[in-house]
Coordinates of C-alpha atoms in Angstrom, one line a residue:
M30 CA 33.3 -8.8 2.3
G31 CA 33.7 -12.4 1.4
V32 CA 34.6 -13.3 5.0
G33 CA 31.6 -11.2 6.2
E34 CA 29.2 -13.2 4.0
L35 CA 30.7 -16.5 5.1
V36 CA 30.4 -15.7 8.8
A37 CA 26.8 -14.3 8.2
A38 CA 25.9 -17.9 7.1
L39 CA 26.7 -19.0 10.7
V40 CA 24.8 -16.1 12.3
R41 CA 21.9 -15.1 10.1
P42 CA 21.4 -13.5 6.6
A43 CA 20.4 -10.1 8.1
A44 CA 23.8 -9.9 9.7
S45 CA 25.5 -9.7 6.3
P46 CA 27.6 -6.5 6.3
V47 CA 26.0 -5.3 3.0
I48 CA 22.5 -6.1 4.1
A49 CA 23.1 -4.4 7.5
V50 CA 24.4 -1.2 5.8
G51 CA 21.6 -1.2 3.3
N52 CA 18.9 -1.5 5.9
R53 CA 20.5 1.3 7.9
L54 CA 20.6 3.5 4.8
I55 CA 16.9 2.9 4.2
L56 CA 16.2 4.1 7.8
L57 CA 18.3 7.2 7.2
T58 CA 16.8 8.0 3.8
P59 CA 14.3 10.9 3.8
E60 CA 10.8 10.0 2.7
P61 CA 10.8 12.3 -0.4
V62 CA 14.0 10.5 -1.6
K63 CA 12.4 7.1 -1.0
R64 CA 9.3 8.1 -3.0
W65 CA 11.5 9.4 -5.8
A66 CA 13.4 6.1 -5.9
I67 CA 10.1 4.1 -6.0
R68 CA 8.8 6.3 -8.9
Q69 CA 12.1 5.9 -10.8
F70 CA 12.9 2.3 -10.2
G71 CA 9.6 0.7 -9.0
T72 CA 10.1 -2.6 -7.2
G73 CA 13.7 -2.7 -8.4
D74 CA 14.7 0.2 -6.0
K75 CA 16.4 -2.2 -3.5
H76 CA 18.5 -3.8 -6.3
V77 CA 19.6 -0.3 -7.3
L78 CA 20.5 0.4 -3.6
L79 CA 22.6 -2.8 -3.3
T80 CA 24.3 -2.2 -6.6
G81 CA 25.2 1.3 -5.4
I82 CA 26.7 -0.1 -2.2
Y83 CA 28.8 -2.5 -4.1
L84 CA 30.1 0.2 -6.4
V85 CA 30.9 2.5 -3.5
L86 CA 32.8 -0.3 -1.8
A87 CA 34.7 -1.0 -5.0
G88 CA 35.7 2.7 -5.2
C89 CA 36.7 2.7 -1.6
A90 CA 38.8 -0.4 -2.1
V91 CA 40.7 1.3 -4.9
A92 CA 41.3 4.5 -2.9
I93 CA 42.4 2.5 0.2
G94 CA 44.8 0.4 -1.9
I95 CA 46.4 3.5 -3.5
V96 CA 46.8 5.2 -0.1
A97 CA 48.1 2.0 1.6
V98 CA 51.0 1.7 -0.8
R99 CA 52.3 5.0 0.4
R100 CA 51.1 4.9 4.1
L101 CA 50.0 1.5 5.3
R102 CA 48.5 2.8 8.5
L103 CA 46.1 5.1 6.7
G104 CA 45.0 2.2 4.5
L105 CA 44.4 0.0 7.5
L106 CA 42.5 2.9 9.1
G107 CA 40.3 3.1 5.9
V108 CA 39.5 -0.6 6.1
G109 CA 38.8 -0.2 9.8
L110 CA 36.3 2.6 9.2
L111 CA 34.4 0.5 6.6
G112 CA 34.2 -2.3 9.2
L113 CA 33.1 0.1 11.9
L114 CA 30.3 1.3 9.5
G115 CA 29.2 -2.3 9.2
V116 CA 29.2 -2.9 13.0
Y117 CA 27.4 0.3 13.6
S118 CA 24.7 -0.5 11.0
S119 CA 24.2 -4.0 12.4
Q120 CA 23.6 -2.6 15.9
T121 CA 21.3 0.3 15.0
T122 CA 18.8 -1.4 12.6
A123 CA 15.4 -2.5 13.9
A124 CA 15.2 -5.9 15.5
H125 CA 19.0 -6.2 15.6
R126 CA 21.0 -8.8 17.7
V127 CA 24.4 -8.4 19.3
S128 CA 25.7 -11.3 17.3
D129 CA 24.9 -9.4 14.1
A130 CA 28.1 -7.4 14.6
V131 CA 30.3 -10.5 14.3
P132 CA 30.4 -10.8 10.4
S133 CA 31.4 -7.2 10.0
A134 CA 34.0 -7.4 12.8
L135 CA 35.7 -10.6 11.5
G136 CA 35.4 -9.2 8.0
V137 CA 37.3 -6.1 8.8
L138 CA 40.1 -8.2 10.4
A139 CA 40.3 -10.3 7.3
G140 CA 40.4 -7.1 5.2
M141 CA 43.3 -5.7 7.2
A142 CA 45.2 -8.9 7.0
A143 CA 44.7 -9.0 3.2
L144 CA 45.8 -5.4 2.8
W145 CA 48.9 -6.0 4.9
Q146 CA 49.9 -8.9 2.7
L147 CA 49.3 -7.1 -0.5
V148 CA 51.3 -4.1 0.5
A149 CA 54.1 -6.2 1.8
A150 CA 54.2 -8.1 -1.5
V151 CA 54.3 -4.9 -3.6
A152 CA 56.9 -3.1 -1.5
P153 CA 59.9 -2.1 -3.6
A154 CA 63.4 -3.4 -2.9
D155 CA 66.0 -1.4 -1.0
D156 CA 67.1 0.3 -4.1
G157 CA 63.6 1.5 -4.8
E158 CA 63.0 -0.8 -7.8
Q159 CA 60.2 -3.3 -8.1
T160 CA 61.8 -6.7 -8.8
G161 CA 60.3 -9.5 -10.9
S162 CA 60.0 -11.7 -7.8
G163 CA 58.2 -8.8 -6.0
R164 CA 55.7 -8.5 -8.8
R165 CA 55.2 -12.2 -8.8
S166 CA 54.6 -12.2 -5.1
F167 CA 52.1 -9.4 -5.4
L168 CA 50.2 -11.2 -8.2
A169 CA 50.2 -14.4 -6.2
A170 CA 49.0 -12.6 -3.1
G171 CA 46.4 -10.7 -5.1
L172 CA 45.1 -13.9 -6.8
T173 CA 44.9 -15.7 -3.5
T174 CA 42.9 -12.8 -2.0
A175 CA 40.6 -12.6 -4.9
V176 CA 39.9 -16.3 -4.9
A177 CA 39.3 -16.3 -1.2
A178 CA 36.9 -13.3 -1.5
V179 CA 34.9 -14.9 -4.4
L180 CA 34.6 -18.3 -2.6
G181 CA 33.7 -16.6 0.7
G182 CA 31.2 -14.3 -0.8
F183 CA 29.4 -16.6 -3.2
G184 CA 29.9 -19.6 -0.9
G185 CA 28.6 -17.6 2.1
R186 CA 25.5 -16.6 0.2
A187 CA 24.9 -20.2 -0.9
L188 CA 25.4 -21.4 2.7
Q189 CA 23.0 -18.8 4.0
H190 CA 20.3 -20.0 1.6
R191 CA 20.9 -23.6 2.5
R192 CA 20.9 -23.1 6.3
F193 CA 18.0 -20.7 6.5
D194 CA 15.7 -21.6 3.6
T195 CA 12.2 -22.5 4.7
T196 CA 11.2 -24.3 1.4
A197 CA 11.3 -27.7 3.0
A198 CA 9.4 -26.6 6.1
R199 CA 6.7 -25.0 3.9
A200 CA 6.4 -28.2 1.8
A201 CA 5.8 -30.3 4.9
I202 CA 2.8 -28.2 6.0
R203 CA -0.7 -29.4 5.3
L204 CA -3.3 -26.7 6.0
P205 CA -6.5 -27.8 7.7
A206 CA -9.7 -27.3 5.7
P207 CA -11.5 -24.1 6.5
V208 CA -14.7 -24.2 8.5
S209 CA -16.0 -21.3 6.4
G210 CA -15.2 -20.8 2.8
P211 CA -15.4 -17.8 0.4
D212 CA -18.8 -16.4 -0.3
A213 CA -18.3 -16.6 -4.1
R214 CA -15.8 -18.1 -6.5
P215 CA -14.9 -16.8 -10.0
S216 CA -16.2 -18.6 -13.0
A217 CA -13.8 -20.4 -15.3
S218 CA -14.1 -17.6 -17.8
A219 CA -13.2 -14.8 -15.4
G220 CA -10.5 -12.7 -16.9
A221 CA -8.5 -9.8 -15.6
V222 CA -9.9 -7.9 -12.7
G223 CA -12.1 -5.0 -14.0
N224 CA -12.3 -6.0 -17.6
A225 CA -16.1 -6.2 -17.5
T226 CA -16.4 -2.6 -16.4
A227 CA -13.5 -1.0 -18.3
T228 CA -14.5 1.8 -20.6
N229 CA -11.4 3.8 -21.5
Y230 CA -8.6 1.3 -20.9
D231 CA -7.9 -1.6 -23.3
R232 CA -6.8 -4.0 -20.6
G233 CA -9.3 -3.0 -17.9
L234 CA -8.5 -1.8 -14.5
T235 CA -5.6 -4.2 -14.2
S236 CA -3.9 -6.9 -16.2
V237 CA -3.7 -9.4 -13.3
P238 CA -6.1 -12.4 -13.3
F239 CA -9.1 -12.6 -10.9
R240 CA -7.3 -15.2 -8.9
T241 CA -3.7 -13.9 -8.7
P242 CA -1.1 -16.6 -8.3
A243 CA 1.4 -16.0 -5.5
D244 CA 4.3 -15.6 -8.0
R245 CA 2.3 -12.8 -9.7
F246 CA 0.9 -11.2 -6.6
Y247 CA 2.5 -7.8 -6.2
R248 CA 5.2 -7.2 -3.5
I249 CA 6.5 -4.0 -1.9
D250 CA 9.2 -5.4 0.4
T251 CA 10.5 -3.4 3.3
A252 CA 13.5 -5.7 3.9
L253 CA 16.5 -6.2 1.6
A254 CA 16.5 -9.9 2.2
V255 CA 13.3 -12.0 2.4
P256 CA 13.0 -13.2 6.0
Q257 CA 13.2 -17.0 6.3
I258 CA 11.3 -17.9 9.5
D259 CA 11.1 -21.4 10.9
P260 CA 7.4 -22.1 11.7
D261 CA 8.5 -24.2 14.6
T262 CA 10.0 -21.2 16.3
W263 CA 7.5 -18.6 15.2
K264 CA 5.4 -17.0 18.0
L265 CA 2.8 -14.3 18.3
R266 CA 2.4 -12.3 21.4
I267 CA -0.8 -10.3 21.9
T268 CA -0.1 -7.8 24.7
G269 CA -0.9 -4.3 25.8
M270 CA -4.4 -3.1 26.6
V271 CA -5.7 -6.7 27.0
A272 CA -7.0 -8.5 30.1
R273 CA -5.5 -11.9 29.1
P274 CA -2.2 -11.6 27.1
L275 CA -1.9 -14.4 24.6
T276 CA 1.2 -16.2 23.2
L277 CA 0.4 -18.4 20.1
T278 CA 2.6 -20.7 18.1
F279 CA 2.1 -21.7 14.5
A280 CA 0.7 -25.0 15.6
D281 CA -1.7 -23.2 17.9
L282 CA -3.1 -21.2 14.9
L283 CA -3.5 -24.3 12.7
A284 CA -5.4 -26.0 15.6
R285 CA -8.0 -23.1 15.6
P286 CA -11.0 -22.8 13.2
L287 CA -9.7 -21.4 10.0
V288 CA -11.8 -19.3 7.5
E289 CA -11.1 -18.7 3.9
R290 CA -12.0 -15.5 2.1
W291 CA -11.5 -13.7 -1.2
I292 CA -9.4 -10.6 -0.3
T293 CA -8.1 -7.9 -2.7
L294 CA -5.0 -6.0 -1.7
C295 CA -3.9 -2.9 -3.5
C296 CA -0.8 -0.7 -3.1
V297 CA -1.3 2.9 -2.4
S298 CA 1.1 3.7 -5.2
N299 CA -0.9 1.7 -7.8
E300 CA -2.2 3.5 -10.8
V301 CA -5.3 2.8 -12.9
G302 CA -4.4 -0.2 -15.0
G303 CA -1.4 -0.9 -12.8
E304 CA -0.2 -4.3 -11.5
L305 CA 0.3 -3.4 -7.8
V306 CA -3.0 -5.1 -7.0
G307 CA -3.9 -8.7 -6.4
N308 CA -6.9 -10.9 -5.5
A309 CA -6.5 -14.2 -3.8
T310 CA -8.2 -16.5 -1.2
F311 CA -6.5 -16.1 2.1
R312 CA -7.0 -18.7 4.8
G313 CA -6.4 -18.0 8.5
V314 CA -7.7 -17.2 12.0
L315 CA -10.0 -14.2 12.4
L316 CA -8.1 -11.5 14.3
A317 CA -11.3 -10.2 16.0
D318 CA -11.8 -13.6 17.6
L319 CA -8.2 -13.5 19.0
L320 CA -8.6 -10.0 20.4
R321 CA -11.9 -10.9 22.1
E322 CA -10.3 -13.9 23.6
A323 CA -7.5 -11.7 24.9
G324 CA -10.0 -9.3 26.4
I325 CA -9.1 -6.2 24.5
A326 CA -10.0 -3.0 26.3
S327 CA -12.8 -0.8 24.9
E328 CA -10.5 2.2 24.9
A329 CA -7.8 0.5 22.8
D330 CA -7.9 2.3 19.5
Q331 CA -4.8 1.0 17.7
L332 CA -3.1 -2.3 16.9
V333 CA 0.6 -2.2 16.4
A334 CA 2.0 -5.3 14.7
S335 CA 5.8 -5.9 14.6
S336 CA 7.5 -7.9 11.9
S337 CA 10.6 -10.1 12.2
D338 CA 12.7 -7.3 10.7
G339 CA 11.5 -4.8 13.2
M340 CA 9.0 -2.8 11.1
T341 CA 5.8 -1.8 12.8
I342 CA 2.4 -1.4 11.2
G343 CA -0.6 0.3 12.8
S344 CA -4.2 -0.7 12.1
P345 CA -7.3 1.0 13.7
T346 CA -8.9 -1.4 16.2
A347 CA -12.4 -0.4 15.1
V348 CA -11.6 -1.5 11.6
V349 CA -10.4 -4.9 12.7
M350 CA -13.5 -5.4 14.9
D351 CA -16.2 -4.1 12.6
G352 CA -17.0 -7.5 11.0
R353 CA -14.6 -7.5 8.0
D354 CA -12.4 -10.6 7.6
A355 CA -9.3 -9.3 9.1
M356 CA -7.1 -12.3 9.8
L357 CA -3.8 -13.8 10.6
A358 CA -3.4 -15.6 7.3
V359 CA -1.5 -18.9 7.1
G360 CA -2.5 -19.8 3.5
M361 CA -2.9 -18.2 0.1
N362 CA -4.9 -19.8 -2.8
G363 CA -5.1 -23.0 -0.9
E364 CA -1.4 -23.4 -0.2
P365 CA 0.8 -22.3 2.7
L366 CA 2.1 -18.8 2.2
T367 CA 5.4 -18.4 0.3
A368 CA 8.3 -16.8 2.0
E369 CA 7.9 -13.8 -0.3
H370 CA 4.4 -13.3 1.0
G371 CA 5.0 -13.7 4.7
F372 CA 5.5 -17.4 5.5
P373 CA 4.5 -18.7 8.0
V374 CA 2.0 -16.0 9.0
R375 CA 0.9 -12.6 7.7
M376 CA -1.7 -10.1 9.0
V377 CA -4.3 -9.1 6.4
V378 CA -6.9 -6.4 7.0
P379 CA -9.2 -5.9 3.9
G380 CA -10.1 -2.4 2.9
L381 CA -6.9 -0.8 4.1
Y382 CA -3.8 0.0 2.0
G383 CA -0.8 -2.2 2.7
Y384 CA 1.1 0.2 4.9
V385 CA -1.7 -0.1 7.5
S386 CA -3.0 -3.6 6.8
A387 CA -0.8 -6.2 5.2
C388 CA 2.1 -6.5 7.7
K389 CA 4.1 -9.5 6.7
W390 CA 6.3 -11.7 9.0
I391 CA 4.4 -10.6 12.1
T392 CA 6.0 -11.9 15.3
G393 CA 4.0 -9.9 17.9

């Protein structure tokens, strides 16, 4: 696993064997089970999933080690099957790449080599007794393997963060001023959303402030790892039932007239008084303008947006074109979007729940 994480730093974080298997399990999980997990664990459901994967791997490692001492070939087969699961998962998740299989493939080879060494070190002498030197060899081999695994695993994660983190790219962006601002702004004394009309709830409809900061704005992520997308390579393709297909870069969007609007987003799972709701100013390009420029066909009734991790979100065309401020947002509360909220661009359609309106990391 350590080697897999280290190699993933050279490929991309989504190629990490654990992330690949986790994403595959999410695709295979029945909807009732997903809803149960969300009810039980809330936004921590993915942490629970990853923890479960690590515990299962640890249990498999123990079982493989016990079997390998008796029959090395079966132990190597067990390691190979785990690696095969990683390769299969990496090639069957949405938006996968052929190179995503490399971390799992090299990881399984490293696992086999480590198992071979450990079994050789623990093998008894000809008389069947384990000698002191044999035990020392096993401990030395085990310690070396453990150190390599820890350094590879944590070092690989750190290197992934360093190579793919978009914090510096975000900090370098200066958003153009909007040509049209919000219709109204909250007063300095505005409190939590809904407090003025609350009747039976001490904290109002929600405890979040009227202007919800990005770090408090709710998130329901579909990916196990937050996508880190370089704005210089981001592109949006508008194709399908249009007369003039468009391909836009991030710079193209910033060069267009930007509008800024107050938009409230609410999760379909939010309860009265819950925190899965947020209100912020979003700055971006009106989606209706782009669709008209592309010459959208009158019979086109559905927009399908694809994210960088392969998820697709549908939005009714009529809703996007009916005059509401549906947009490709590049900013939130006057700042560029954070990675957690879709940097560099997210699609926002007011009035619809998130699973049909707030597709993050859209790439066309």
